[in-house]
Amino acid sequence: MAQTGVIPAGAVAIDGGRVVWVGPERTLDRSVRLRRGGRTYRGNGGTAVPGFVDAHTHVLFAGDRAGELPLKAAGLSYVQIARRGGGLLSTVKATRRATDAELLAGTLARLARMARSGTTAVEVKSGYALTHAGELRLLRLVPRLARRSGLRLVGTYLGAHAVPPEYRGRADAYVTAMVRATLPAVARGRWARFCDVFCEPGFFSVRQADRLLRTAQALGLGAKVHADEFEASGGARLAARLRAVSADHLLASPPADRARLAAAGVIAVVLPVTAIAAAARRPPARELVDAGVPVALGTDCSPSTWVEEMPGVLAAAVHAGRLAPSEALCAATVNAAAAIGLADAGTIEVGRPADLSVFPVRSTDSLGYRFDVRPSVVFRQGKPVSSA
Ligand code: ZN
């Protein structure tokens, strides 16, 4: 993960939205000729990096939960706030009530801020409707959000985000409803590429998560697990057993389970801002890399941990997670792309989409060092789309 392949004094040539050449600037002129009407952009000594891939978000929601902060400050846990009908279920209420137009507008504003910080691809989970029709409605909004934002979005079905109020005390019946009706509909319509489950005491047990994810895999969806965020409840072990694409959070996973993830080739999606803001823990990024697990990064943008910009996530991964800046960059680009099934994203490579940013910093080490650095220009599919 520390091998980023930096080219000092490098240049990139783009044609038709794709990278056609990359190498040292001194060999640019003899390698590439600028097409008539083509344009040159000067990096001015800055650093070009692949567009960030945000591998874990709950960005599609309505409302906000700023009112919970005094409860959190008083020491109530996420689970305690949830049990009082606050937390996630209050977002479910707001999201169910919101019109499509309201959901699109709020989410597009968040995606636009993500894009300005250098993000070019984002995983988007459902999970704030928790009904058959409501979850499908959220997933159907994802392609519309992609068209309107210009970002590459990957949908994940997270009907198992929490047990909905209609099924209180009957989690098994809710899992049965997802297995029999919603998952097949999601797969038939290709509304999501992955199925995720919140595997945690008070939410879904390992047995229920196993049932759901096996069904999803049989239907052709990739498996993801919200694992061991609050307790070592077997989520990482389940992800390893099912050869899930990723296991996310992992704050409480025992060291032996890291070895299991490594052996099974599961990508660990570390969410450092949530670790600090929601759980007051340090993310075990260093430990996961040392155990041989490929680590990816995400914002976990949600009404619980509202963070949109990846540069701050890289910095949190470096400062709290003890990754080297080069490792954090790898985690936020090529590894994050692998965590959400985008085989052609996360690198600046010939033949791949020209999704990249230029940051006004001398080296990639400054990413991960400076918490709120912004790119001077972002290219998506070869087109400059924003600049600071
Ligand atoms: Zn999450």
Coordinates of C-alpha atoms and ligand atoms in Angstrom, one line a residue:
M1 CA 0.0 0.0 0.0
A2 CA 3.0 2.3 0.4
Q3 CA 3.9 2.0 -3.3
T4 CA 2.1 4.9 -5.0
G5 CA 4.3 5.1 -8.2
V6 CA 4.8 8.8 -8.0
I7 CA 6.3 10.4 -11.1
P8 CA 8.4 13.5 -10.1
A9 CA 7.7 16.4 -12.6
G10 CA 5.2 14.3 -14.4
A11 CA 2.6 15.0 -17.0
V12 CA -0.6 13.4 -18.2
A13 CA -2.2 13.4 -21.6
I14 CA -5.9 12.9 -22.0
D15 CA -8.1 12.2 -25.0
G16 CA -11.7 11.2 -25.3
G17 CA -12.1 11.3 -21.5
R18 CA -9.3 8.7 -21.0
V19 CA -5.7 8.8 -20.0
V20 CA -3.6 8.2 -23.2
W21 CA -0.2 8.9 -21.8
V22 CA 1.5 9.4 -18.5
G23 CA 5.2 10.0 -17.7
P24 CA 7.9 12.5 -17.0
E25 CA 7.2 16.0 -18.5
R26 CA 10.6 16.1 -20.2
T27 CA 9.5 13.3 -22.5
L28 CA 6.0 14.7 -23.1
D29 CA 6.8 16.5 -26.4
R30 CA 8.3 13.5 -28.1
S31 CA 5.6 11.2 -26.9
V32 CA 2.4 13.2 -27.4
R33 CA 1.3 15.9 -29.9
L34 CA -1.5 18.2 -28.8
R35 CA -4.5 17.8 -31.0
R36 CA -5.8 21.0 -32.8
G37 CA -8.0 22.8 -30.4
G38 CA -6.6 20.7 -27.5
R39 CA -5.7 22.4 -24.3
T40 CA -2.8 22.4 -21.9
Y41 CA -3.3 22.8 -18.1
R42 CA -0.3 23.7 -16.0
G43 CA 0.0 22.0 -12.6
N44 CA 2.2 24.9 -11.3
G45 CA 4.3 22.5 -9.2
G46 CA 1.2 20.9 -7.7
T47 CA 0.5 17.2 -7.3
A48 CA -1.9 15.2 -9.5
V49 CA -3.6 12.3 -7.8
P50 CA -6.4 9.9 -8.9
G51 CA -9.9 11.1 -8.1
F52 CA -10.8 10.0 -4.6
V53 CA -13.2 7.1 -4.3
D54 CA -15.4 7.3 -1.2
A55 CA -16.0 3.6 -0.4
H56 CA -18.8 4.0 2.2
T57 CA -21.5 6.6 2.4
H58 CA -25.1 7.0 3.6
V59 CA -25.3 10.3 1.7
L60 CA -28.9 9.7 0.5
F61 CA -31.0 11.0 3.4
A62 CA -33.3 13.8 4.5
G63 CA -33.2 16.0 7.6
D64 CA -30.3 16.3 10.1
R65 CA -29.5 15.2 13.7
A66 CA -27.7 18.2 15.1
G67 CA -30.1 18.0 18.0
E68 CA -28.5 14.8 19.2
L69 CA -25.1 16.3 20.0
P70 CA -26.1 17.4 23.5
L71 CA -27.2 13.7 24.2
K72 CA -23.9 12.5 22.8
A73 CA -22.0 15.0 24.9
A74 CA -23.9 13.8 28.0
G75 CA -22.4 10.3 27.3
L76 CA -25.3 8.5 25.6
S77 CA -24.1 5.9 23.1
Y78 CA -25.3 5.5 19.5
V79 CA -27.3 2.4 20.7
Q80 CA -28.9 4.3 23.6
I81 CA -29.9 7.2 21.4
A82 CA -31.4 4.7 18.9
R83 CA -33.3 2.9 21.7
R84 CA -34.9 6.2 22.6
G85 CA -36.4 6.4 19.1
G86 CA -33.8 9.0 18.1
G87 CA -30.8 8.4 16.0
L88 CA -31.3 6.4 12.9
L89 CA -35.1 6.0 13.1
S90 CA -35.6 9.8 13.2
T91 CA -33.7 10.0 9.9
V92 CA -35.9 7.1 8.6
K93 CA -39.0 9.3 9.5
A94 CA -37.6 12.3 7.7
T95 CA -36.5 10.3 4.6
R96 CA -39.9 8.5 4.3
R97 CA -41.7 11.9 4.4
A98 CA -39.4 13.6 1.9
T99 CA -40.3 13.9 -1.7
D100 CA -38.0 12.7 -4.5
A101 CA -37.3 16.3 -5.3
E102 CA -36.3 17.0 -1.7
L103 CA -34.1 14.0 -1.5
L104 CA -32.4 14.7 -4.8
A105 CA -31.7 18.4 -3.9
G106 CA -30.2 17.6 -0.5
T107 CA -28.1 14.8 -1.7
L108 CA -26.9 16.6 -4.8
A109 CA -25.7 19.5 -2.6
R110 CA -23.7 17.0 -0.5
L111 CA -22.3 15.2 -3.7
A112 CA -21.3 18.6 -5.1
R113 CA -19.2 19.4 -2.0
M114 CA -17.7 15.9 -2.2
A115 CA -16.8 16.6 -5.8
R116 CA -15.1 19.9 -5.0
S117 CA -12.8 18.1 -2.6
G118 CA -11.5 15.8 -5.3
T119 CA -13.9 12.9 -5.1
T120 CA -14.9 11.3 -8.4
A121 CA -16.7 8.1 -7.4
V122 CA -19.0 7.4 -4.4
E123 CA -20.7 4.4 -3.0
V124 CA -24.3 5.3 -2.0
K125 CA -26.2 3.1 0.4
S126 CA -30.0 2.9 0.8
G127 CA -31.2 2.2 4.3
Y128 CA -33.3 5.1 5.6
A129 CA -36.6 3.9 4.3
L130 CA -36.7 0.3 5.6
T131 CA -39.7 -0.7 3.6
H132 CA -39.8 -2.6 0.4
A133 CA -41.1 0.2 -1.8
G134 CA -39.2 2.9 0.1
E135 CA -35.8 1.2 -0.2
L136 CA -36.4 0.6 -4.0
R137 CA -37.3 4.3 -4.3
L138 CA -34.0 5.3 -2.8
L139 CA -32.0 3.0 -5.0
R140 CA -33.8 4.2 -8.1
L141 CA -32.7 7.7 -7.2
V142 CA -29.0 6.7 -7.4
P143 CA -28.7 6.7 -11.3
R144 CA -30.5 10.1 -11.3
L145 CA -28.1 11.4 -8.8
A146 CA -25.2 10.1 -10.9
R147 CA -26.5 11.8 -14.1
R148 CA -27.0 15.1 -12.3
S149 CA -23.9 15.1 -10.2
G150 CA -21.5 13.8 -12.9
L151 CA -20.0 11.5 -10.3
R152 CA -19.6 7.7 -10.7
L153 CA -22.1 6.3 -8.1
V154 CA -22.3 2.7 -6.9
G155 CA -25.6 1.7 -5.2
T156 CA -25.7 -0.6 -2.2
Y157 CA -28.8 -2.1 -0.7
L158 CA -28.9 -1.6 3.1
G159 CA -32.4 -2.6 4.0
A160 CA -30.8 -4.2 7.0
H161 CA -29.6 -0.9 8.4
A162 CA -32.0 -1.3 11.4
V163 CA -35.2 -3.1 12.3
P164 CA -38.0 -0.8 11.2
P165 CA -40.6 0.2 13.7
E166 CA -43.2 -1.9 11.9
Y167 CA -41.2 -5.0 12.8
R168 CA -40.1 -4.1 16.3
G169 CA -39.1 -7.3 18.1
R170 CA -39.6 -9.3 14.9
A171 CA -36.2 -9.0 13.2
D172 CA -36.4 -12.5 11.8
A173 CA -39.7 -11.6 10.0
Y174 CA -38.1 -8.5 8.6
V175 CA -35.1 -10.5 7.3
T176 CA -37.6 -13.0 5.7
A177 CA -39.4 -10.1 3.9
M178 CA -36.0 -8.8 2.6
V179 CA -35.0 -12.3 1.5
R180 CA -38.3 -13.2 -0.2
A181 CA -39.2 -9.8 -1.8
T182 CA -36.8 -6.9 -1.7
L183 CA -33.5 -8.6 -2.5
P184 CA -34.9 -10.4 -5.5
A185 CA -36.5 -7.1 -6.7
V186 CA -33.1 -5.2 -6.2
A187 CA -31.3 -7.9 -8.1
R188 CA -33.8 -8.1 -10.9
G189 CA -33.8 -4.4 -11.5
R190 CA -30.0 -4.2 -11.0
W191 CA -30.7 -1.4 -8.6
A192 CA -27.6 -2.1 -6.5
R193 CA -24.3 -3.8 -6.9
F194 CA -23.9 -4.8 -3.2
C195 CA -25.9 -5.8 -0.2
D196 CA -24.8 -4.6 3.2
V197 CA -26.0 -5.4 6.7
F198 CA -25.6 -3.7 10.1
C199 CA -24.4 -6.7 12.1
E200 CA -24.4 -5.6 15.7
P201 CA -26.3 -6.4 18.9
G202 CA -29.6 -4.6 18.8
F203 CA -29.6 -4.5 15.0
F204 CA -29.0 -7.8 13.1
S205 CA -27.3 -10.9 14.5
V206 CA -24.6 -12.9 12.7
R207 CA -27.2 -15.6 11.9
Q208 CA -29.6 -13.0 10.3
A209 CA -26.7 -11.3 8.4
D210 CA -25.5 -14.6 7.2
R211 CA -28.9 -15.5 5.8
L212 CA -29.4 -12.1 4.1
L213 CA -25.9 -12.0 2.5
R214 CA -26.0 -15.6 1.3
T215 CA -29.3 -14.8 -0.5
A216 CA -27.7 -11.6 -1.9
Q217 CA -24.7 -13.5 -3.2
A218 CA -26.9 -16.2 -4.8
L219 CA -28.7 -13.4 -6.6
G220 CA -25.4 -12.0 -7.9
L221 CA -24.9 -9.1 -5.5
G222 CA -21.6 -8.6 -3.7
A223 CA -21.6 -8.7 0.1
K224 CA -20.6 -6.0 2.6
V225 CA -20.8 -6.0 6.4
H226 CA -21.0 -3.2 8.9
A227 CA -18.8 -5.2 11.3
D228 CA -17.7 -4.9 14.9
E229 CA -18.3 -1.1 15.1
F230 CA -19.5 -1.2 18.8
E231 CA -18.7 -4.7 19.9
A232 CA -16.7 -7.7 18.7
S233 CA -19.9 -9.5 17.6
G234 CA -18.5 -11.7 14.9
G235 CA -19.1 -9.4 11.9
A236 CA -15.5 -9.5 10.5
R237 CA -15.5 -13.3 11.0
L238 CA -18.7 -13.5 9.0
A239 CA -17.3 -11.3 6.2
A240 CA -14.3 -13.6 6.0
R241 CA -16.4 -16.7 6.0
L242 CA -18.6 -15.4 3.2
R243 CA -15.6 -13.9 1.3
A244 CA -17.4 -10.6 1.3
V245 CA -16.1 -7.8 -0.8
S246 CA -15.6 -5.6 2.2
A247 CA -15.9 -5.5 6.0
D248 CA -16.4 -1.9 7.3
H249 CA -15.7 -0.1 10.6
L250 CA -13.9 -3.0 12.5
L251 CA -13.3 -0.9 15.6
A252 CA -13.8 -3.8 18.0
S253 CA -12.6 -6.7 15.9
P254 CA -10.2 -9.0 17.7
P255 CA -6.7 -9.3 16.1
A256 CA -7.3 -12.9 15.1
D257 CA -10.2 -11.8 12.9
R258 CA -7.9 -9.4 11.0
A259 CA -5.9 -12.4 10.0
R260 CA -9.1 -14.1 8.8
L261 CA -9.9 -11.0 6.7
A262 CA -6.4 -11.1 5.1
A263 CA -6.6 -14.8 4.3
A264 CA -10.1 -14.4 2.7
G265 CA -9.1 -11.4 0.6
V266 CA -11.7 -9.1 2.2
I267 CA -11.0 -5.4 1.9
A268 CA -11.3 -3.4 5.2
V269 CA -13.1 -0.2 4.8
V270 CA -11.9 2.1 7.6
L271 CA -14.0 5.1 8.5
P272 CA -11.7 7.2 10.6
V273 CA -14.0 10.2 11.2
T274 CA -16.8 8.0 12.5
A275 CA -14.4 6.2 14.7
I276 CA -13.4 9.5 16.4
A277 CA -16.8 11.3 16.2
A278 CA -19.3 8.6 16.9
A279 CA -17.3 6.0 18.8
A280 CA -14.5 8.0 20.4
R281 CA -12.0 5.3 19.3
R282 CA -9.0 5.3 17.1
P283 CA -9.5 3.5 13.8
P284 CA -7.2 0.4 13.6
A285 CA -5.9 1.2 10.2
R286 CA -2.2 0.5 11.0
E287 CA -3.1 -2.8 12.7
L288 CA -5.2 -3.9 9.6
V289 CA -2.4 -3.0 7.1
D290 CA 0.2 -4.8 9.3
A291 CA -2.1 -7.9 9.4
G292 CA -2.0 -7.9 5.6
V293 CA -5.5 -6.6 5.0
P294 CA -6.0 -4.2 2.1
V295 CA -7.4 -1.1 3.6
A296 CA -9.8 1.4 1.9
L297 CA -11.2 4.6 3.2
G298 CA -14.7 6.3 3.2
T299 CA -16.3 9.3 4.7
D300 CA -19.3 7.3 6.1
C301 CA -21.2 10.6 5.4
S302 CA -24.5 10.3 7.2
P303 CA -26.7 12.4 9.5
S304 CA -24.7 10.8 12.4
T305 CA -21.3 11.6 11.1
W306 CA -21.7 14.4 8.6
V307 CA -18.4 14.6 6.7
E308 CA -18.2 15.0 2.9
E309 CA -14.6 15.8 2.0
M310 CA -12.0 13.0 1.6
P311 CA -8.8 15.1 2.3
G312 CA -9.9 15.3 6.0
V313 CA -10.6 11.5 6.0
L314 CA -7.0 10.9 4.7
A315 CA -5.7 13.2 7.4
A316 CA -7.7 11.3 10.1
A317 CA -6.4 8.0 8.8
V318 CA -2.9 9.2 9.0
H319 CA -3.1 11.0 12.4
A320 CA -5.5 8.7 14.3
G321 CA -5.1 5.5 12.2
R322 CA -1.3 5.8 11.9
L323 CA -1.2 5.1 8.2
A324 CA 1.7 6.7 6.2
P325 CA 0.4 9.3 3.8
S326 CA 1.2 7.1 0.8
E327 CA -0.9 4.3 2.4
A328 CA -3.8 6.7 3.0
L329 CA -3.7 7.8 -0.6
C330 CA -3.8 4.2 -1.8
A331 CA -6.7 3.5 0.6
A332 CA -8.6 6.5 -0.7
T333 CA -8.1 5.7 -4.4
V334 CA -7.2 2.2 -5.8
N335 CA -8.2 0.2 -2.7
A336 CA -11.5 2.1 -2.3
A337 CA -12.3 1.5 -6.0
A338 CA -11.7 -2.2 -5.4
A339 CA -14.0 -2.1 -2.4
I340 CA -16.9 -0.8 -4.5
G341 CA -16.2 -2.9 -7.6
L342 CA -14.8 -0.2 -9.9
A343 CA -12.0 -2.0 -11.6
D344 CA -11.0 1.0 -13.8
A345 CA -11.0 3.7 -11.1
G346 CA -8.5 4.9 -8.5
T347 CA -5.3 5.2 -10.6
I348 CA -3.9 7.4 -13.3
E349 CA -3.2 4.9 -16.0
V350 CA -3.3 4.7 -19.8
G351 CA -6.7 3.5 -21.0
R352 CA -8.6 4.4 -17.8
P353 CA -11.1 7.2 -17.3
A354 CA -9.3 10.5 -16.7
D355 CA -10.6 11.2 -13.2
L356 CA -8.0 13.1 -11.4
S357 CA -7.3 16.2 -9.3
V358 CA -4.4 18.5 -9.0
F359 CA -3.7 19.7 -5.4
P360 CA -1.6 22.8 -4.7
V361 CA 1.0 20.8 -2.6
R362 CA 4.6 19.8 -3.4
S363 CA 4.1 16.1 -2.7
T364 CA 1.6 13.4 -1.9
D365 CA 2.8 13.5 1.7
S366 CA 0.9 16.7 2.1
L367 CA -2.3 14.8 1.6
G368 CA -2.8 13.2 4.9
Y369 CA -0.9 16.0 6.5
R370 CA -3.2 18.9 5.8
F371 CA -6.8 18.3 7.0
D372 CA -8.7 20.7 4.7
V373 CA -6.5 21.0 1.6
R374 CA -8.6 21.4 -1.6
P375 CA -7.7 20.6 -5.2
S376 CA -6.9 23.6 -7.5
V377 CA -8.6 21.7 -10.4
V378 CA -10.6 18.4 -10.7
F379 CA -10.9 16.5 -14.0
R380 CA -13.8 14.1 -14.5
Q381 CA -13.7 12.0 -17.7
G382 CA -11.0 14.3 -18.9
K383 CA -13.0 17.5 -18.4
P384 CA -12.0 20.2 -15.9
V385 CA -15.1 20.4 -13.7
S386 CA -14.2 22.6 -10.8
S387 CA -11.4 24.6 -9.4
A388 CA -10.8 26.4 -6.2
Ligands
ZN1 ZN -22.1 3.0 7.5

